[in-house]
Amino acid sequence: MNNRELSPLDRLIVQFDGALRATTGTMGTTARPSPGAKIEPVELNPTSRQRSASVMRVNHCGEVCAQALYQGQTLAARSPDVEQRMKDAAREEEDHLAWCETRIKELDSHVSYLNPFWYTTSFALGAATGLLGDKISLGFVAATEEGVCKHLDDYMDRLPSEDVRSREILAQMRTDESQHATNALAAGGTRFPQPIKRLMHRVSGLMTGSAWWI
């Protein structure tokens, strides 16, 4: 049964369940296995393990935000096609959440305690963007994912060289995010000007800076 066949209360329950699993690091397994699973685990020293955990926590938090954005945009989408595109992208973000979550646990660390705040903020932003129309909403997806790709490049460089397992996860995430951006523009998304993209980058910096430590 799809969302259009659910009652408003059912949809609210589904939404709440998804938010709870995303923010608490309890996504569980997903259809696609983690890219890191094929890499033989390497014992990291305490300093490297802590650094890798911080990198993966930041990226898990970023995926929490992406999940919330897509959920908000789905609710506000004006056409069935855009709504379905948002749902499809959100499902891939669930894979990313699960991969990061699993790796964080392997590193004996925790997801960001600020996830509920960032989820709520991102959901509201996604819904507000969706209300501006599908072209703006798709353009926001493209601009966001372009920024995420640059962010992933940066954080892959921050990983300890021996942590190939985490790097493999982030590399596949980057491939997916780049495709999301391409798909959004191909679907008619508006190209955002550089000043807006720079502002979005500064805002995302608040999330990454806090999630590194908390």
XYZ file of N, CA and C in Angstrom:
642
model
N 0.853 -1.192 0.000
C 0.000 0.000 0.000
C 0.890 1.244 0.000
N 0.705 2.134 -0.994
C 1.555 3.316 -1.058
C 0.967 4.439 -0.217
N 1.741 5.546 -0.143
C 1.342 6.650 0.724
C 0.009 7.263 0.327
N -0.336 7.219 -0.984
C -1.592 7.822 -1.422
C -2.793 7.009 -0.948
N -2.599 5.746 -0.537
C -3.675 4.909 -0.055
C -3.746 4.895 1.470
N -2.798 5.540 2.135
C -2.786 5.598 3.585
C -3.625 6.768 4.074
N -4.185 6.607 5.259
C -4.911 7.709 5.871
C -3.911 8.745 6.369
N -4.350 9.980 6.614
C -3.438 10.992 7.153
C -2.755 10.533 8.442
N -3.496 9.841 9.305
C -2.896 9.356 10.550
C -1.833 8.303 10.269
N -2.120 7.389 9.329
C -1.142 6.364 8.963
C 0.138 7.002 8.422
N -0.023 8.010 7.573
C 1.138 8.679 6.992
C 1.955 9.377 8.069
N 1.274 9.942 9.045
C 1.968 10.594 10.153
C 2.774 9.586 10.955
N 2.194 8.412 11.180
C 2.887 7.360 11.932
C 4.110 6.878 11.163
N 3.940 6.673 9.858
C 5.060 6.247 9.020
C 6.179 7.294 9.046
N 5.795 8.560 8.948
C 6.756 9.654 8.970
C 7.512 9.694 10.290
N 6.779 9.541 11.392
C 7.398 9.575 12.714
C 8.346 8.395 12.898
N 7.927 7.222 12.430
C 8.776 6.033 12.547
C 10.078 6.222 11.772
N 9.972 6.754 10.557
C 11.167 6.998 9.760
C 12.099 8.001 10.411
N 11.525 9.059 10.980
C 12.338 10.077 11.648
C 13.039 9.495 12.862
N 12.330 8.664 13.614
C 12.900 8.071 14.826
C 14.064 7.150 14.486
N 13.885 6.323 13.463
C 14.953 5.401 13.080
C 16.152 6.148 12.508
N 15.894 7.205 11.753
C 16.985 7.969 11.150
C 17.822 8.688 12.193
N 17.161 9.310 13.155
C 17.883 10.150 14.113
C 18.565 9.359 15.215
N 18.070 8.155 15.507
C 18.638 7.384 16.615
C 19.656 6.347 16.173
N 19.881 6.240 14.858
C 20.860 5.267 14.382
C 20.358 3.846 14.469
N 19.086 3.628 14.144
C 18.510 2.281 14.200
C 17.838 1.924 12.870
N 18.473 2.291 11.772
C 17.914 1.988 10.454
C 17.923 0.493 10.178
N 18.913 -0.216 10.714
C 19.014 -1.644 10.447
C 19.579 -1.909 9.065
N 19.284 -3.077 8.516
C 19.808 -3.455 7.209
C 18.935 -2.888 6.090
N 19.533 -2.722 4.924
C 18.812 -2.216 3.753
C 19.065 -3.144 2.568
N 18.408 -2.847 1.454
C 18.491 -3.720 0.280
C 19.921 -3.849 -0.235
N 20.643 -2.736 -0.278
C 22.026 -2.781 -0.763
C 22.987 -3.023 0.386
N 23.843 -4.018 0.268
C 24.828 -4.245 1.339
C 25.828 -3.106 1.405
N 26.422 -2.904 2.551
C 27.413 -1.843 2.715
C 28.620 -2.093 1.821
N 29.078 -1.063 1.099
C 30.288 -1.221 0.273
C 31.511 -1.588 1.115
N 31.479 -1.218 2.397
C 32.609 -1.528 3.257
C 32.679 -2.980 3.664
N 31.577 -3.720 3.485
C 31.531 -5.109 3.934
C 32.520 -5.996 3.175
N 32.848 -5.597 1.952
C 33.759 -6.421 1.137
C 35.227 -6.145 1.469
N 35.472 -5.144 2.307
C 36.843 -4.781 2.690
C 37.207 -5.449 4.005
N 38.335 -6.122 4.006
C 38.800 -6.781 5.221
C 39.047 -5.742 6.313
N 38.450 -5.914 7.503
C 38.644 -4.922 8.571
C 40.091 -4.851 9.042
N 40.508 -3.634 9.369
C 41.874 -3.390 9.853
C 41.778 -2.782 11.247
N 42.610 -3.242 12.148
C 42.626 -2.707 13.508
C 43.249 -1.312 13.489
N 42.469 -0.316 13.920
C 42.950 1.056 13.954
C 43.444 1.401 15.347
N 44.469 2.246 15.416
C 44.907 2.685 16.743
C 43.856 3.653 17.294
N 43.869 3.945 18.598
C 42.818 4.777 19.207
C 42.628 6.128 18.537
N 43.724 6.777 18.138
C 43.616 8.091 17.505
C 42.933 7.985 16.148
N 43.345 7.010 15.354
C 42.744 6.818 14.032
C 41.290 6.405 14.144
N 40.990 5.538 15.115
C 39.612 5.091 15.283
C 38.697 6.257 15.651
N 39.189 7.125 16.528
C 38.395 8.288 16.921
C 38.178 9.228 15.741
N 39.211 9.403 14.939
C 39.083 10.291 13.773
C 38.097 9.709 12.760
N 38.206 8.433 12.494
C 37.279 7.792 11.558
C 35.844 7.873 12.070
N 35.667 7.683 13.366
C 34.325 7.754 13.951
C 33.735 9.148 13.780
N 34.564 10.177 13.954
C 34.080 11.553 13.776
C 33.671 11.802 12.332
N 34.492 11.315 11.391
C 34.170 11.480 9.969
C 32.849 10.795 9.635
N 32.676 9.572 10.116
C 31.456 8.831 9.797
C 30.242 9.409 10.521
N 30.448 9.953 11.710
C 29.339 10.587 12.427
C 28.856 11.832 11.695
N 29.801 12.624 11.185
C 29.436 13.807 10.405
C 28.627 13.397 9.177
N 29.071 12.355 8.499
C 28.384 11.941 7.282
C 27.050 11.261 7.576
N 26.960 10.583 8.702
C 25.659 10.038 9.115
C 24.687 11.174 9.381
N 25.147 12.212 10.067
C 24.292 13.363 10.350
C 23.859 14.036 9.046
N 24.771 14.114 8.085
C 24.430 14.680 6.796
C 23.337 13.881 6.097
N 23.384 12.561 6.250
C 22.353 11.721 5.652
C 21.026 11.848 6.386
N 21.086 12.103 7.683
C 19.863 12.388 8.450
C 19.196 13.640 7.879
N 20.011 14.656 7.630
C 19.488 15.902 7.056
C 18.909 15.658 5.668
N 19.611 14.860 4.859
C 19.130 14.577 3.502
C 17.802 13.834 3.549
N 17.704 12.868 4.440
C 16.463 12.115 4.587
C 15.303 13.040 4.946
N 15.572 13.961 5.883
C 14.533 14.906 6.312
C 14.143 15.858 5.187
N 15.134 16.346 4.448
C 14.854 17.237 3.320
C 13.940 16.556 2.303
N 14.297 15.331 1.937
C 13.499 14.614 0.951
C 12.086 14.340 1.463
N 11.974 14.007 2.738
C 10.648 13.744 3.299
C 9.791 15.011 3.267
N 10.392 16.138 3.639
C 9.665 17.403 3.604
C 9.268 17.787 2.197
N 10.185 17.590 1.258
C 9.894 17.931 -0.131
C 8.843 17.001 -0.734
N 8.852 15.741 -0.313
C 7.845 14.791 -0.791
C 6.446 15.245 -0.412
N 6.286 15.665 0.827
C 4.977 16.093 1.299
C 4.478 17.332 0.558
N 5.411 18.195 0.150
C 5.014 19.459 -0.487
C 5.049 19.394 -2.015
N 5.464 18.252 -2.576
C 5.574 18.142 -4.036
C 4.218 18.359 -4.702
N 4.235 19.028 -5.833
C 2.986 19.348 -6.533
C 2.633 18.351 -7.620
N 3.614 17.614 -8.101
C 3.320 16.631 -9.147
C 3.690 15.228 -8.663
N 2.943 14.211 -9.101
C 3.258 12.827 -8.711
C 4.661 12.411 -9.127
N 5.131 12.921 -10.267
C 6.463 12.554 -10.746
C 7.546 13.036 -9.795
N 7.456 14.299 -9.368
C 8.451 14.842 -8.443
C 8.344 14.146 -7.087
N 7.132 13.890 -6.651
C 6.946 13.178 -5.381
C 7.636 11.821 -5.421
N 7.488 11.092 -6.532
C 8.116 9.780 -6.648
C 9.631 9.891 -6.708
N 10.141 10.926 -7.391
C 11.590 11.127 -7.446
C 12.163 11.347 -6.051
N 11.457 12.129 -5.241
C 11.911 12.390 -3.877
C 11.906 11.109 -3.042
N 10.872 10.298 -3.221
C 10.786 9.035 -2.482
C 11.916 8.094 -2.878
N 12.208 8.021 -4.174
C 13.278 7.140 -4.650
C 14.629 7.573 -4.077
N 14.881 8.881 -4.097
C 16.148 9.389 -3.555
C 16.224 9.138 -2.056
N 15.109 9.307 -1.364
C 15.087 9.083 0.086
C 15.408 7.634 0.415
N 14.953 6.706 -0.419
C 15.250 5.294 -0.171
C 16.749 5.030 -0.282
N 17.413 5.697 -1.246
C 18.863 5.532 -1.343
C 19.561 6.133 -0.140
N 19.025 7.246 0.366
C 19.618 7.861 1.550
C 19.482 6.928 2.755
N 18.443 6.088 2.772
C 18.306 5.109 3.850
C 19.472 4.123 3.823
N 19.908 3.749 2.611
C 21.087 2.889 2.494
C 22.295 3.575 3.125
N 22.479 4.842 2.780
C 23.623 5.590 3.297
C 23.580 5.669 4.827
N 22.399 5.918 5.353
C 22.237 5.977 6.810
C 22.656 4.660 7.454
N 22.170 3.568 6.886
C 22.478 2.252 7.456
C 23.965 1.940 7.367
N 24.591 2.280 6.224
C 26.027 2.020 6.072
C 26.843 2.799 7.101
N 26.536 4.090 7.235
C 27.272 4.918 8.197
C 27.035 4.429 9.619
N 25.795 4.097 9.908
C 25.428 3.617 11.239
C 26.216 2.361 11.599
N 26.282 1.411 10.665
C 27.014 0.169 10.911
C 28.491 0.443 11.145
N 29.066 1.330 10.332
C 30.496 1.622 10.477
C 30.784 2.330 11.797
N 29.904 3.228 12.204
C 30.086 3.921 13.482
C 30.092 2.922 14.634
N 29.208 1.942 14.575
C 29.166 0.916 15.620
C 30.428 0.069 15.607
N 30.932 -0.235 14.401
C 32.185 -0.987 14.303
C 33.334 -0.222 14.935
N 33.250 1.096 14.896
C 34.301 1.952 15.459
C 34.045 2.275 16.928
N 33.059 1.606 17.524
C 32.721 1.774 18.949
C 32.383 3.219 19.295
N 31.605 3.866 18.424
C 31.223 5.250 18.678
C 29.710 5.392 18.574
N 29.228 6.597 18.471
C 27.801 6.886 18.510
C 27.434 7.891 17.417
N 26.165 7.890 17.021
C 25.681 8.903 16.085
C 25.555 10.226 16.822
N 25.394 11.315 16.085
C 25.335 12.639 16.700
C 24.101 12.773 17.606
N 24.307 13.323 18.790
C 23.197 13.562 19.713
C 22.307 14.716 19.233
N 22.800 15.466 18.243
C 22.036 16.593 17.714
C 21.170 16.206 16.517
N 21.141 14.924 16.170
C 20.365 14.479 15.011
C 18.900 14.921 15.032
N 18.199 14.821 16.178
C 16.790 15.260 16.172
C 16.626 16.730 15.787
N 17.553 17.578 16.258
C 17.481 18.993 15.917
C 17.689 19.198 14.423
N 18.712 18.555 13.864
C 19.013 18.745 12.450
C 17.939 18.125 11.569
N 17.340 17.025 12.014
C 16.252 16.423 11.239
C 15.068 17.385 11.165
N 14.680 17.920 12.312
C 13.537 18.829 12.361
C 13.777 20.060 11.498
N 14.972 20.626 11.618
C 15.319 21.812 10.833
C 15.296 21.522 9.341
N 15.874 20.395 8.960
C 15.956 20.033 7.544
C 14.583 19.682 6.977
N 13.755 19.026 7.769
C 12.403 18.692 7.311
C 11.614 19.973 7.011
N 11.709 20.932 7.912
C 11.004 22.204 7.713
C 11.524 22.917 6.470
N 12.853 22.888 6.277
C 13.449 23.521 5.100
C 12.988 22.828 3.819
N 12.947 21.495 3.848
C 12.503 20.750 2.677
C 11.062 21.052 2.320
N 10.199 21.107 3.337
C 8.788 21.409 3.096
C 8.623 22.824 2.552
N 9.373 23.778 3.127
C 9.287 25.168 2.666
C 9.753 25.287 1.221
N 10.828 24.577 0.885
C 11.342 24.603 -0.489
C 10.324 23.998 -1.451
N 9.706 22.897 -1.016
C 8.709 22.254 -1.852
C 7.528 23.156 -2.150
N 7.161 23.986 -1.198
C 6.034 24.896 -1.382
C 6.330 25.981 -2.416
N 7.608 26.203 -2.715
C 7.988 27.207 -3.712
C 7.820 26.688 -5.140
N 7.511 25.404 -5.262
C 7.296 24.840 -6.592
C 8.294 23.742 -6.910
N 7.930 22.866 -7.814
C 8.759 21.700 -8.109
C 10.114 22.057 -8.723
N 10.160 23.082 -9.571
C 11.438 23.455 -10.190
C 12.438 23.942 -9.139
N 11.945 24.741 -8.190
C 12.817 25.217 -7.115
C 13.219 24.056 -6.218
N 12.261 23.187 -5.917
C 12.536 22.040 -5.060
C 13.596 21.134 -5.677
N 13.464 20.852 -6.965
C 14.455 20.022 -7.658
C 15.806 20.735 -7.738
N 15.764 22.038 -7.957
C 17.000 22.809 -7.986
C 17.705 22.791 -6.648
N 16.924 22.819 -5.578
C 17.507 22.757 -4.236
C 18.185 21.414 -4.014
N 17.553 20.341 -4.511
C 18.170 19.014 -4.429
C 19.511 19.012 -5.147
N 19.529 19.542 -6.366
C 20.761 19.551 -7.156
C 21.866 20.336 -6.453
N 21.522 21.529 -5.963
C 22.520 22.369 -5.286
C 23.014 21.703 -4.007
N 22.099 21.083 -3.274
C 22.479 20.397 -2.038
C 23.417 19.244 -2.322
N 23.070 18.421 -3.311
C 23.882 17.243 -3.607
C 25.245 17.620 -4.190
N 25.309 18.714 -4.934
C 26.614 19.182 -5.414
C 27.510 19.541 -4.232
N 26.911 20.196 -3.238
C 27.664 20.533 -2.035
C 28.081 19.302 -1.266
N 27.199 18.296 -1.230
C 27.512 17.050 -0.527
C 28.695 16.343 -1.187
N 28.751 16.364 -2.504
C 29.870 15.722 -3.202
C 31.205 16.369 -2.825
N 31.225 17.693 -2.765
C 32.452 18.388 -2.346
C 32.790 18.053 -0.902
N 31.763 17.992 -0.074
C 31.942 17.648 1.336
C 32.539 16.245 1.465
N 32.023 15.280 0.688
C 32.516 13.906 0.767
C 33.959 13.811 0.305
N 34.307 14.569 -0.726
C 35.702 14.590 -1.174
C 36.615 15.047 -0.044
N 36.186 16.077 0.654
C 36.963 16.625 1.764
C 37.105 15.601 2.887
N 35.999 14.968 3.247
C 36.036 14.049 4.385
C 36.703 12.720 4.063
N 36.714 12.313 2.810
C 37.494 11.125 2.453
C 38.978 11.393 2.658
N 39.395 12.635 2.390
C 40.791 13.012 2.613
C 41.134 13.054 4.092
N 40.135 13.283 4.946
C 40.379 13.357 6.391
C 40.489 11.989 7.060
N 40.032 10.960 6.368
C 40.102 9.622 6.956
C 41.553 9.160 7.088
N 41.857 8.396 8.121
C 43.183 7.779 8.193
C 43.413 6.917 6.949
N 44.611 6.923 6.431
C 44.887 6.221 5.176
C 44.561 4.729 5.257
N 44.688 4.147 6.457
C 44.464 2.714 6.588
C 42.984 2.330 6.688
N 42.107 3.330 6.833
C 40.692 3.020 6.978
C 40.012 2.943 5.606
N 40.334 1.909 4.878
C 39.776 1.708 3.543
C 38.293 1.370 3.621
N 37.892 0.720 4.690
C 36.495 0.307 4.859
C 35.564 1.524 4.845
N 35.907 2.547 5.624
C 35.085 3.767 5.656
C 35.149 4.507 4.333
N 36.336 4.539 3.730
C 36.500 5.268 2.468
C 35.644 4.653 1.362
N 35.532 3.349 1.366
C 34.725 2.675 0.349
C 33.249 3.063 0.484
N 32.785 3.200 1.705
C 31.399 3.614 1.949
C 31.164 5.020 1.425
N 32.060 5.941 1.781
C 31.892 7.331 1.358
C 32.002 7.475 -0.154
N 32.838 6.655 -0.787
C 32.991 6.724 -2.242
C 31.679 6.348 -2.940
N 31.017 5.297 -2.452
C 29.748 4.907 -3.067
C 28.671 5.944 -2.794
N 28.696 6.523 -1.597
C 27.753 7.585 -1.290
C 27.929 8.753 -2.249
N 29.177 9.094 -2.548
C 29.435 10.214 -3.464
C 28.870 9.924 -4.854
N 29.036 8.693 -5.312
C 28.495 8.311 -6.615
C 26.978 8.490 -6.646
N 26.322 8.052 -5.592
C 24.860 8.174 -5.511
C 24.422 9.633 -5.466
N 25.115 10.439 -4.648
C 24.722 11.844 -4.492
C 24.906 12.613 -5.799
N 25.977 12.300 -6.520
C 26.208 12.952 -7.805
C 25.079 12.620 -8.780
N 24.614 11.375 -8.739
C 23.521 10.975 -9.617
C 22.226 11.678 -9.231
N 21.999 11.883 -7.929
C 20.813 12.611 -7.481
C 20.806 14.032 -8.056
N 21.966 14.672 -8.023
C 22.062 16.037 -8.555
C 21.776 16.060 -10.052
N 22.367 15.121 -10.776
C 22.150 15.034 -12.219
C 20.683 14.791 -12.545
N 20.061 13.874 -11.804
C 18.656 13.544 -12.044
C 17.740 14.744 -11.778
N 18.045 15.488 -10.723
C 17.208 16.633 -10.356
C 17.244 17.715 -11.434
N 18.426 17.973 -11.976
C 18.535 18.980 -13.042
C 17.874 18.484 -14.328
N 18.046 17.192 -14.621
C 17.444 16.631 -15.827
C 15.920 16.665 -15.763
N 15.389 16.641 -14.537
C 13.938 16.667 -14.353
C 13.371 18.076 -14.411
N 14.240 19.056 -14.624
C 13.766 20.431 -14.765
C 14.087 21.338 -13.603
N 14.985 20.899 -12.733
C 15.350 21.717 -11.583
C 16.048 23.002 -11.981
N 15.790 24.062 -11.230
C 16.430 25.357 -11.473
C 17.873 25.340 -10.986
N 18.779 25.859 -11.780
C 20.181 25.963 -11.345
C 20.327 27.154 -10.408
N 20.756 26.889 -9.199
C 20.903 27.961 -8.218
C 22.176 28.761 -8.489
N 22.147 30.083 -8.290
C 23.357 30.905 -8.464
C 24.371 30.632 -7.356
N 25.621 30.962 -7.636
C 26.709 30.680 -6.701
C 26.512 31.322 -5.316
N 26.030 32.560 -5.208
C 25.847 33.145 -3.868
C 24.926 32.305 -2.975
N 23.876 31.744 -3.552
C 22.970 30.899 -2.769
C 23.668 29.604 -2.375
N 24.446 29.044 -3.293
C 25.179 27.817 -2.978
C 26.191 28.055 -1.865
N 26.841 29.224 -1.885
C 27.811 29.538 -0.824
C 27.112 29.665 0.531
N 25.922 30.273 0.522
C 25.151 30.393 1.762
C 24.759 29.014 2.274
N 24.338 28.138 1.388
C 23.980 26.769 1.774
C 25.186 26.054 2.364
N 26.360 26.304 1.793
C 27.590 25.674 2.294
C 27.904 26.138 3.714
N 27.698 27.416 3.981
C 27.967 27.931 5.325
C 27.019 27.317 6.345
N 25.763 27.186 5.967
C 24.783 26.580 6.876
C 25.138 25.126 7.149
N 25.525 24.389 6.112
C 25.892 22.981 6.307
C 27.127 22.855 7.188
N 27.972 23.886 7.165
C 29.159 23.874 8.014
C 28.825 23.857 9.492
N 27.698 24.442 9.865
C 27.262 24.401 11.261
C 26.960 22.971 11.684
N 26.343 22.219 10.780
C 26.020 20.832 11.073
C 27.283 19.988 11.186
N 28.167 20.114 10.189
C 29.369 19.283 10.192
C 30.267 19.606 11.386
N 30.361 20.873 11.730
C 31.221 21.257 12.852
C 30.725 20.700 14.167
N 29.414 20.712 14.362
C 28.855 20.213 15.627
C 28.877 18.690 15.678
N 28.565 18.030 14.557
C 28.488 16.568 14.544
C 29.869 15.920 14.721
N 30.925 16.631 14.367
C 32.272 16.081 14.548
C 32.526 15.735 16.007
N 32.005 16.560 16.902
C 32.287 16.381 18.325
C 31.118 15.791 19.127
N 29.883 16.111 18.723
C 28.738 15.765 19.562
C 27.875 14.693 18.886
